[in-house]
Tab-separated table of C-alpha atoms in Angstrom:
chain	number	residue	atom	x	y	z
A	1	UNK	CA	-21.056	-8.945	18.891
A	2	UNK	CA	-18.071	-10.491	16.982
A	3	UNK	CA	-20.135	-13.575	15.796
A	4	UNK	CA	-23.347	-11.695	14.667
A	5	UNK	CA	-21.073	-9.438	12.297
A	6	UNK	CA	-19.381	-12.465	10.927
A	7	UNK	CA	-23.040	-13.807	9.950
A	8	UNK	CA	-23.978	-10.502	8.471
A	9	UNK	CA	-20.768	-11.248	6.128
A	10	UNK	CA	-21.138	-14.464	5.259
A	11	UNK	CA	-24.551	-13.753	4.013
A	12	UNK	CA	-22.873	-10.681	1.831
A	13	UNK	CA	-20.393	-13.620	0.356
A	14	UNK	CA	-23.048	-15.811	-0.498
A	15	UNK	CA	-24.945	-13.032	-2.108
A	16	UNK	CA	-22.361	-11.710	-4.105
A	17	UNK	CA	-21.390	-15.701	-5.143
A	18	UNK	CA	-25.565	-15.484	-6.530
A	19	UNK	CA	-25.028	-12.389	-7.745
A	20	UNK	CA	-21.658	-13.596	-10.097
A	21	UNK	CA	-23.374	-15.997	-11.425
A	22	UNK	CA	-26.241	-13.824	-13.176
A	23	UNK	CA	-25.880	-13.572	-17.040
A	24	UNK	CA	-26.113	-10.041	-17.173
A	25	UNK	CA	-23.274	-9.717	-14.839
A	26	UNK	CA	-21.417	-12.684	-15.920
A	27	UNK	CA	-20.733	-10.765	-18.870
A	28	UNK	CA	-20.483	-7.326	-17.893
A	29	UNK	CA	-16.727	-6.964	-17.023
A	30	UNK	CA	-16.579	-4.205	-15.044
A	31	UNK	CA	-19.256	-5.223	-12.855
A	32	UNK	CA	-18.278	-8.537	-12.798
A	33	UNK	CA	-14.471	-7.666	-11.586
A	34	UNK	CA	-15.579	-5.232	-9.201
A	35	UNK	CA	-17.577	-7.736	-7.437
A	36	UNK	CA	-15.394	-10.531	-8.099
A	37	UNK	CA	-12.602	-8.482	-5.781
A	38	UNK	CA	-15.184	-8.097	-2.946
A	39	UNK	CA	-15.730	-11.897	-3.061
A	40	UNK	CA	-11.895	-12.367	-2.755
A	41	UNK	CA	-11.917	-10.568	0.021
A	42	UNK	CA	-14.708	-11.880	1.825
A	43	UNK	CA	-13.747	-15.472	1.205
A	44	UNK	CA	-10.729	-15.302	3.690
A	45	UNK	CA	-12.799	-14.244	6.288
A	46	UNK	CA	-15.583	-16.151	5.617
A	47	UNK	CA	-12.620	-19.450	5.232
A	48	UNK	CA	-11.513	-17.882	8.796
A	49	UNK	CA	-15.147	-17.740	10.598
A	50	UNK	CA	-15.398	-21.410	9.635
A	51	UNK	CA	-12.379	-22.690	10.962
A	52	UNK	CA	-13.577	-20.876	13.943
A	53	UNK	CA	-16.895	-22.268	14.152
A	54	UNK	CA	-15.535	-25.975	13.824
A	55	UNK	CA	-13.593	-25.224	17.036
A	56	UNK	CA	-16.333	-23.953	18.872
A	57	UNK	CA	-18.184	-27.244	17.729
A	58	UNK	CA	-15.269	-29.209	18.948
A	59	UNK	CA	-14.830	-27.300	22.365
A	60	UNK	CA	-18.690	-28.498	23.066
A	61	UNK	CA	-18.131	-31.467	22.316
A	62	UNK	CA	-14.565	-31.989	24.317
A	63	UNK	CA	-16.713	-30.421	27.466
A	64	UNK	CA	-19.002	-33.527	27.425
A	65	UNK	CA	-16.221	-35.807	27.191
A	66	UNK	CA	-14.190	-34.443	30.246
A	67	UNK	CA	-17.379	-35.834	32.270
A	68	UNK	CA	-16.633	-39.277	31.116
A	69	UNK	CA	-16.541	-42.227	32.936
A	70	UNK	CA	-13.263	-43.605	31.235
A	71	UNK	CA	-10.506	-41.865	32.693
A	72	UNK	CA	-8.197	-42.130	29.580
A	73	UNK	CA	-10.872	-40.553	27.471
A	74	UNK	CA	-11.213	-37.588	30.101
A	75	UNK	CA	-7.798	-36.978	29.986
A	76	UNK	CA	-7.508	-37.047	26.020
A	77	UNK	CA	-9.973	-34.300	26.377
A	78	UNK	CA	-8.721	-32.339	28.963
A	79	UNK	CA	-5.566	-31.963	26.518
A	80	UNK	CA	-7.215	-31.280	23.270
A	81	UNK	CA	-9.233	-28.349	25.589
A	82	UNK	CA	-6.452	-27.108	26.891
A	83	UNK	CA	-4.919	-26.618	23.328
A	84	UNK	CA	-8.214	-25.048	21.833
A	85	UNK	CA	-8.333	-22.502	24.749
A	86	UNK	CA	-5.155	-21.386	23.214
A	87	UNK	CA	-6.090	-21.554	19.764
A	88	UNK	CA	-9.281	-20.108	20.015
A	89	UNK	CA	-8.845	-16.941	21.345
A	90	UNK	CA	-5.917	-16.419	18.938
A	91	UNK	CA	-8.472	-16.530	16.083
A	92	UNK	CA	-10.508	-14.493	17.719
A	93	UNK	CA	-8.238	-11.687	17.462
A	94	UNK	CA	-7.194	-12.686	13.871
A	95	UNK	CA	-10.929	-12.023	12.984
A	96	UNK	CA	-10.975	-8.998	14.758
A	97	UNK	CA	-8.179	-7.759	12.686
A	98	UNK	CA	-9.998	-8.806	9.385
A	99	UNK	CA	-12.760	-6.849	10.451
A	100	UNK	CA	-11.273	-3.210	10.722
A	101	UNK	CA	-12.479	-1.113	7.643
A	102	UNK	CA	-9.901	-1.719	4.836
A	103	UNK	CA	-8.861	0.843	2.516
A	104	UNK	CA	-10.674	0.395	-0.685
A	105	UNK	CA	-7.342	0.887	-3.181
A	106	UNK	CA	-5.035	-1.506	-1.017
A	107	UNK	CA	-5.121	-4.030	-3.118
A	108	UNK	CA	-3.901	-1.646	-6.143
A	109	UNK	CA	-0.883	-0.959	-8.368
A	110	UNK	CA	1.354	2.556	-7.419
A	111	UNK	CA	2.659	5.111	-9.731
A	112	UNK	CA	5.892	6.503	-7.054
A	113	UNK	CA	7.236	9.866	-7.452
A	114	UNK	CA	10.195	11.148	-5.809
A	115	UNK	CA	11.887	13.892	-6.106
A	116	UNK	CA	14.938	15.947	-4.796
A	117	UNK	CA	14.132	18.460	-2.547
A	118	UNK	CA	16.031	20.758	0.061
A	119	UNK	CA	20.184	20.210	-0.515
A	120	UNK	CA	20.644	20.344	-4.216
A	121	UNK	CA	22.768	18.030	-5.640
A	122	UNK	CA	23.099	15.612	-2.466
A	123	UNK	CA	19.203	16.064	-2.805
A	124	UNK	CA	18.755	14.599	-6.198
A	125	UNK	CA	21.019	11.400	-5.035
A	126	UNK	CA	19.489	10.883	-2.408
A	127	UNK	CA	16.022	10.511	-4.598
A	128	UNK	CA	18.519	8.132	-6.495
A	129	UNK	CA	18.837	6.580	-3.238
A	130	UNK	CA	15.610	5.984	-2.176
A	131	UNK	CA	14.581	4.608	-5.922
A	132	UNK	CA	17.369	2.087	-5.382
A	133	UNK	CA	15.903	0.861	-1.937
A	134	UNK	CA	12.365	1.362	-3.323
A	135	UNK	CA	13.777	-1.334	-6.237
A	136	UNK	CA	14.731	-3.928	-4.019
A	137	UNK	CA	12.009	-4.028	-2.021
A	138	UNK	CA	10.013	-4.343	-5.254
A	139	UNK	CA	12.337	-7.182	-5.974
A	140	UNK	CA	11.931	-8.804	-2.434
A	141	UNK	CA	8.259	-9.103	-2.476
A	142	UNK	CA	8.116	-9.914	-6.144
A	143	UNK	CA	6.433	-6.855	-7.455
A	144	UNK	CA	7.260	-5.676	-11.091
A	145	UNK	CA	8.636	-2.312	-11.653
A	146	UNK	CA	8.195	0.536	-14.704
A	147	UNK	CA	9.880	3.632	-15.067
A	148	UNK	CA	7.364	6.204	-16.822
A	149	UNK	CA	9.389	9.006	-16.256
A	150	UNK	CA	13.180	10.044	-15.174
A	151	UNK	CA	14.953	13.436	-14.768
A	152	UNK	CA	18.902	12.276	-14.046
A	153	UNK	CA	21.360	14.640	-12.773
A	154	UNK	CA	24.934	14.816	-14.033
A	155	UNK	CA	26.191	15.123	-10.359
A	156	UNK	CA	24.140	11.573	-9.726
A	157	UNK	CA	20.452	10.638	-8.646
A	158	UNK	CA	17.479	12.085	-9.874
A	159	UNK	CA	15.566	15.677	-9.395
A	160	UNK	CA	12.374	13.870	-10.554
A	161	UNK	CA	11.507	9.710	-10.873
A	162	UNK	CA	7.919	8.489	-11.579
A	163	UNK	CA	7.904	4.597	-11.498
A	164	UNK	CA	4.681	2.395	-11.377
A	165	UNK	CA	5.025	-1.003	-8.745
A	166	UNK	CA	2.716	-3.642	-9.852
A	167	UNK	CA	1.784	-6.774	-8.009
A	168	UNK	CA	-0.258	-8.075	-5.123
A	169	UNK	CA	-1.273	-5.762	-2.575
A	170	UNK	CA	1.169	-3.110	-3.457
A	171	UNK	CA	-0.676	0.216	-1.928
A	172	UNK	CA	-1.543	-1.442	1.178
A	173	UNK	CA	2.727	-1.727	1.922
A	174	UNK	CA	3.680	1.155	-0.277
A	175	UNK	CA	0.989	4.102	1.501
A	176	UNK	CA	3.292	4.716	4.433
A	177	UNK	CA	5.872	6.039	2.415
A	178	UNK	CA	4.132	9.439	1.178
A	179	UNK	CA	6.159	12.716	2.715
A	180	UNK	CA	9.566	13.802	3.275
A	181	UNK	CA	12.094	11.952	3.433
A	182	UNK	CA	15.216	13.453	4.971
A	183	UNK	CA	18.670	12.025	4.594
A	184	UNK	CA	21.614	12.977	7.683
A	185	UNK	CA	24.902	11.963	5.604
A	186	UNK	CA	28.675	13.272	4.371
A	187	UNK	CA	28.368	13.596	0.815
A	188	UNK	CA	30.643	12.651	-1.571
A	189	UNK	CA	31.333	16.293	-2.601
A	190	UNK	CA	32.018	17.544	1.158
A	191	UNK	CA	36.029	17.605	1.611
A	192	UNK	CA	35.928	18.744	5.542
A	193	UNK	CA	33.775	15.458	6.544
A	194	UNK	CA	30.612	17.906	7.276
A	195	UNK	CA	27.363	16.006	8.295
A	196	UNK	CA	24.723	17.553	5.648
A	197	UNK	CA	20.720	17.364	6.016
A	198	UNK	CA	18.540	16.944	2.468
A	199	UNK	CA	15.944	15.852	2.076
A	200	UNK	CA	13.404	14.182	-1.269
A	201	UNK	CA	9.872	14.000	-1.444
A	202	UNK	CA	7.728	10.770	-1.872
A	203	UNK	CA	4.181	10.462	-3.034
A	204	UNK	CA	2.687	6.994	-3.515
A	205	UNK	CA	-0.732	7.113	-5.838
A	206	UNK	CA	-2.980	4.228	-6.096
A	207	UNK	CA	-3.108	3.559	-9.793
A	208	UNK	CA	-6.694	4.541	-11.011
A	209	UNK	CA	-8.511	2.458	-13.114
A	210	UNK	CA	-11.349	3.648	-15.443
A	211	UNK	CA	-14.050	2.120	-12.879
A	212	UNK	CA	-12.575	5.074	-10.621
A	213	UNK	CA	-11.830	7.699	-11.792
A	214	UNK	CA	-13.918	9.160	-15.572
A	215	UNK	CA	-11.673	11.521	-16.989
A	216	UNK	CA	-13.434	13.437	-20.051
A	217	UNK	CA	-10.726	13.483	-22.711
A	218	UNK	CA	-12.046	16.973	-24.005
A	219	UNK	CA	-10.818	18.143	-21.005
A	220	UNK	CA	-7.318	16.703	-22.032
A	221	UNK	CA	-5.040	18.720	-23.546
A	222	UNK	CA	-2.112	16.774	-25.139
A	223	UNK	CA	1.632	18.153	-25.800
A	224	UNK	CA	4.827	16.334	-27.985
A	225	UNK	CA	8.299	16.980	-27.222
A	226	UNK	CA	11.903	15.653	-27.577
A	227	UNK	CA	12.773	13.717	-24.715
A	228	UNK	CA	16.181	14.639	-23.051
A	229	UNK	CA	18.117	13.598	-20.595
A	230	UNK	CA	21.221	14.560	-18.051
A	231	UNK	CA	22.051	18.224	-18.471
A	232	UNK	CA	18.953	18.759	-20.936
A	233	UNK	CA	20.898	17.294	-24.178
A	234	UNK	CA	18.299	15.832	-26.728
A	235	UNK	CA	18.043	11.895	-26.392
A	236	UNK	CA	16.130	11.875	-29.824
A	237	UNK	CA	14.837	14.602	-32.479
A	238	UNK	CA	11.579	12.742	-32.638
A	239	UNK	CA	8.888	14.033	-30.467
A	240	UNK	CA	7.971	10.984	-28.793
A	241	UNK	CA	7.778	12.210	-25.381
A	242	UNK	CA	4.272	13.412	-24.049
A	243	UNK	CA	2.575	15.665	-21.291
A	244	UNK	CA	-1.102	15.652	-20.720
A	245	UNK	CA	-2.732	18.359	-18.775
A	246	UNK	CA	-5.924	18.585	-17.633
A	247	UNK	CA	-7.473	21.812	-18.507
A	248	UNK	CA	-10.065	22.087	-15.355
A	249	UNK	CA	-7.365	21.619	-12.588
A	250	UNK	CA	-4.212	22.060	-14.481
A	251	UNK	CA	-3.382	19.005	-13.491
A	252	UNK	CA	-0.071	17.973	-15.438
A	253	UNK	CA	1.324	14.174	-16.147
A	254	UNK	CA	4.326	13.802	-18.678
A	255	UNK	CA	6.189	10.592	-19.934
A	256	UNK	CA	9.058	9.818	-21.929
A	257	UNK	CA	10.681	6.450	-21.033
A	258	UNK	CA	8.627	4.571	-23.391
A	259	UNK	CA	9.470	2.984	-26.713
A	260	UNK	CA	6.678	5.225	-28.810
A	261	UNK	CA	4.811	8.356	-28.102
A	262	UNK	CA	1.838	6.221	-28.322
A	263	UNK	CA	3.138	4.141	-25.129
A	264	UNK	CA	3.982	7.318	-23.546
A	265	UNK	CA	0.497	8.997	-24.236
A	266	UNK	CA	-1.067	5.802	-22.896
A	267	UNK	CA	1.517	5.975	-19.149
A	268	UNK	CA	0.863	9.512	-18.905
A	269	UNK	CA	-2.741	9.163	-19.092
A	270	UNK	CA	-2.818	6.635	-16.185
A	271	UNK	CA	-0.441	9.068	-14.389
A	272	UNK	CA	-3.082	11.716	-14.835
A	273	UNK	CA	-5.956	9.670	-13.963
A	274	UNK	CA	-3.932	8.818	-10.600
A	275	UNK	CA	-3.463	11.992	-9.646
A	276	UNK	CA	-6.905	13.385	-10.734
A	277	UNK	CA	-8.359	10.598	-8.313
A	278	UNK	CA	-5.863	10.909	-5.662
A	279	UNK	CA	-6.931	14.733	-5.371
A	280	UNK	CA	-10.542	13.413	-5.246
A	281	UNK	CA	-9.472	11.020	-2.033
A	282	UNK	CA	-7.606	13.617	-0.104
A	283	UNK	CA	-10.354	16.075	-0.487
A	284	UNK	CA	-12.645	13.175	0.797
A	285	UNK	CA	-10.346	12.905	4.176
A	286	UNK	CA	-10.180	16.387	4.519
A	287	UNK	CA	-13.755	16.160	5.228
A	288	UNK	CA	-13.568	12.989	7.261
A	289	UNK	CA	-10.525	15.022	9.825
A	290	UNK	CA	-11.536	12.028	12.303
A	291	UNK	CA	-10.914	8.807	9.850
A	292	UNK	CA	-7.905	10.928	9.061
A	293	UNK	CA	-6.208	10.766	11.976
A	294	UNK	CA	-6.467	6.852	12.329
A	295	UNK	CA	-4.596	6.820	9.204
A	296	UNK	CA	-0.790	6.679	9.108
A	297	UNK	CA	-0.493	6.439	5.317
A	298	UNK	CA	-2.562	9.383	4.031
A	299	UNK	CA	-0.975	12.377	6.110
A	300	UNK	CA	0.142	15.576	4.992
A	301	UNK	CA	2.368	15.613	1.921
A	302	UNK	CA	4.745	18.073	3.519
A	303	UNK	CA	5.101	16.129	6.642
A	304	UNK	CA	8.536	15.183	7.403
A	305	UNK	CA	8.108	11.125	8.082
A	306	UNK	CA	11.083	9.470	8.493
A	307	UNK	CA	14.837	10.621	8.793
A	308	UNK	CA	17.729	7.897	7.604
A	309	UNK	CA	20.895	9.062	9.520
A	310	UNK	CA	24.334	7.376	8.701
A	311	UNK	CA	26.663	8.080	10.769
A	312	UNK	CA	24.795	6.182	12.966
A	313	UNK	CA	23.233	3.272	11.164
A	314	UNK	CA	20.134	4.901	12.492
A	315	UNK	CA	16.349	5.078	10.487
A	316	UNK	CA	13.706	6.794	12.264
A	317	UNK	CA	10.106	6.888	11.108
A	318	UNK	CA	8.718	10.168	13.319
A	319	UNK	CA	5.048	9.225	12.505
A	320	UNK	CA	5.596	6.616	15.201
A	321	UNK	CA	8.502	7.271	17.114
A	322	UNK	CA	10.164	4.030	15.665
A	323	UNK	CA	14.217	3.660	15.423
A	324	UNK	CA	15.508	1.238	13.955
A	325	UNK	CA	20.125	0.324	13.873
A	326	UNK	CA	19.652	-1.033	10.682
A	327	UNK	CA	19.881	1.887	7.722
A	328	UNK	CA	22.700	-0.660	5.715
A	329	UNK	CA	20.045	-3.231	5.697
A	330	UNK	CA	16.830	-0.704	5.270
A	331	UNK	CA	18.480	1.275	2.080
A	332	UNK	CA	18.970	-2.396	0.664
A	333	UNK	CA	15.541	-3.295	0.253
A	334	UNK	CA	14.762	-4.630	3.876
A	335	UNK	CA	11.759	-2.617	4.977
A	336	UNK	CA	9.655	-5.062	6.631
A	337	UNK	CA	10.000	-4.102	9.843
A	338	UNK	CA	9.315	-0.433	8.934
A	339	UNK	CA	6.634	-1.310	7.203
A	340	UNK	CA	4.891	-4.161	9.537
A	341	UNK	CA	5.294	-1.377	12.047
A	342	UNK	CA	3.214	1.143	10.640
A	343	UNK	CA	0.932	-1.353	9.511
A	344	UNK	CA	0.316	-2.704	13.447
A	345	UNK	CA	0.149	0.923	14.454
A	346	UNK	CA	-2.881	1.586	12.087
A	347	UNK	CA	-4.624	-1.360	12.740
A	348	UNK	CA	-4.299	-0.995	16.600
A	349	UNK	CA	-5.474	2.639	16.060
A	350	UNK	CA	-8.833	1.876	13.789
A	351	UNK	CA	-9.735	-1.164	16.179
A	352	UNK	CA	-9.628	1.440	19.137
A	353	UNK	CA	-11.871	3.848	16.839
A	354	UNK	CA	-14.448	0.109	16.406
């Protein structure tokens, strides 16, 4: 029952509030901010289920008041219950909603990386492309953007971008956009006006913090180059830029955008970290092939997921069967109602699953 689960969390809140305030954990950090997230969280449902209970207080008490003698009184009420009959089962479902399981890294930071695929050239700027819109929706939510890494291409765009989106909330938007992107377009390049199909890759990683993911730095081995940039030319004879693989999974991470090879040591060490603890979540779902399937953002990596066609205007997001006569305002940063979509779809799925 909906109420009985609400009183199960409101007694987690209040013990995690007692448990905050202990001295040992008060000045453990890691503890303390682990736990101090949970509370967050639990506060806006807990804020929710007692708006929710003052309602059902009030709906008593209007019920007793419709038997009054005084008609003017019985009619007040009759209004006020006839707007809490509306209100009420409206929160009902809100609480319903902030019930289904939440993804423990949705309220993380994202490393991005995108990268031109299938069509060569018009492959790389369409990666270009999809940084751009990527940008703007950064911009429109006011999330903060770093590049840690860039490959350009003479020709335009990028064959490889890795980019970290900080802010609130960022993985629980920014999930739905891991797979293949594919691009229907005339290039720039094509003389006879030819539709072409390319497509870029896109693989959103919750950033991993230390509480996450232990790497064991002897595992780490650590490499200094020049970095370079269009065409391969040296940008600098130092060796500032880094790559850090580690040893047990070759697992690589390189970076070379920063100001020192200290800075860049330091980004592509979270980039490893990321990926070393993304492989550690999709192994996890492989086992869980149910959960899986409720999930929109956390499908195959190969998976094509959404096609942006020009000529007609059109975006289509397969995963869904959602299309959508606004690419010109989508490629400009506008992906709400992509986004809100897929969001609704996965909720409706995992409160099916409840």
């Amino acid at each position: 029952m909906l109420r009985d689960r609400l009183d199960q969390i409101v007694e987690k809140y209040m013990e995690i509030g007692q448990e905050m305030s202990k001295p040992e954990v008060a000045t453990d950090i890691k503890i303390l901010t682990k736990l101090a997230k949970e509370y967050s969280n639990l506060e806006k449902i807990v804020k929710k289920y007692r708006t929710y209970k003052k309602l059902l207080g009030q709906l008593d008490g209007l019920k007793d008041m419709v038997k009054d003698d005084d008609p003017e009184i019985r009619e007040m009420a009759e209004m006020e219950l006839e707007d809490l009959h509306d209100k009420i089962p409206t929160i009902e479902e809100e609480l319903e909603l902030m019930l289904v399981p939440k993804d423990p890294n949705d309220e993380k930071n994202v490393i991005v990386e995108i990268r031109g695929a299938a069509g060569g050239d018009e492959a790389n700027i369409f990666a270009g492309d999809l940084f751009r819109m990527y940008n703007k929706y950064a911009e429109h939510m006011e999330w903060k953007i770093d590049v840690l890494t860039a490959e350009p291409k003479e020709a335009g765009g990028y064959s490889q971008l890795e980019f970290m989106i900080k802010g609130d909330s960022v993985y629980s938007h920014m999930k739905y956009e891991s797979g293949v992107h594919r691009v229907q377009r005339v290039p720039q390049t094509e003389s006879s006006g030819r539709v072409h199909t390319s497509t870029a890759t896109v693989v959103i990683l919750p950033e991993a913090e230390e509480i996450d993911f232990q790497m064991d730095m002897s595992d780490i081995r650590v490499d200094t180059y020049c970095s370079s940039g269009p065409g391969g030319q040296s940008v600098n004879t130092t060796k500032s830029a880094v790559r850090v693989t580690h040893v047990p999974t070759d697992t690589v991470a390189q970076c070379q955008d920063g100001k020192s090879q200290h800075e860049n040591k330091a980004s592509a060490l979270k980039i490893l970290r990321s990926r070393l603890y993304d492989k550690v979540l999709q192994e996890a779902q492989e086992k869980e092939a149910g959960e899986r399937k409720s999930k929109i953002g956390t499908g195959d990596r190969s998976e094509k997921i959404r096609t942006y066609n020009y000529p007609q205007n059109r975006v289509t997001d397969h995963r869904i069967n959602l299309s959508i006569q606004q690419l010109d305002k989508i490629v400009d940063g506008k992906l709400e109602p992509v986004i809100e979509a897929l969001i609704s779809e996965e909720q409706k799925r995992k409160l099916e699953k409840q």
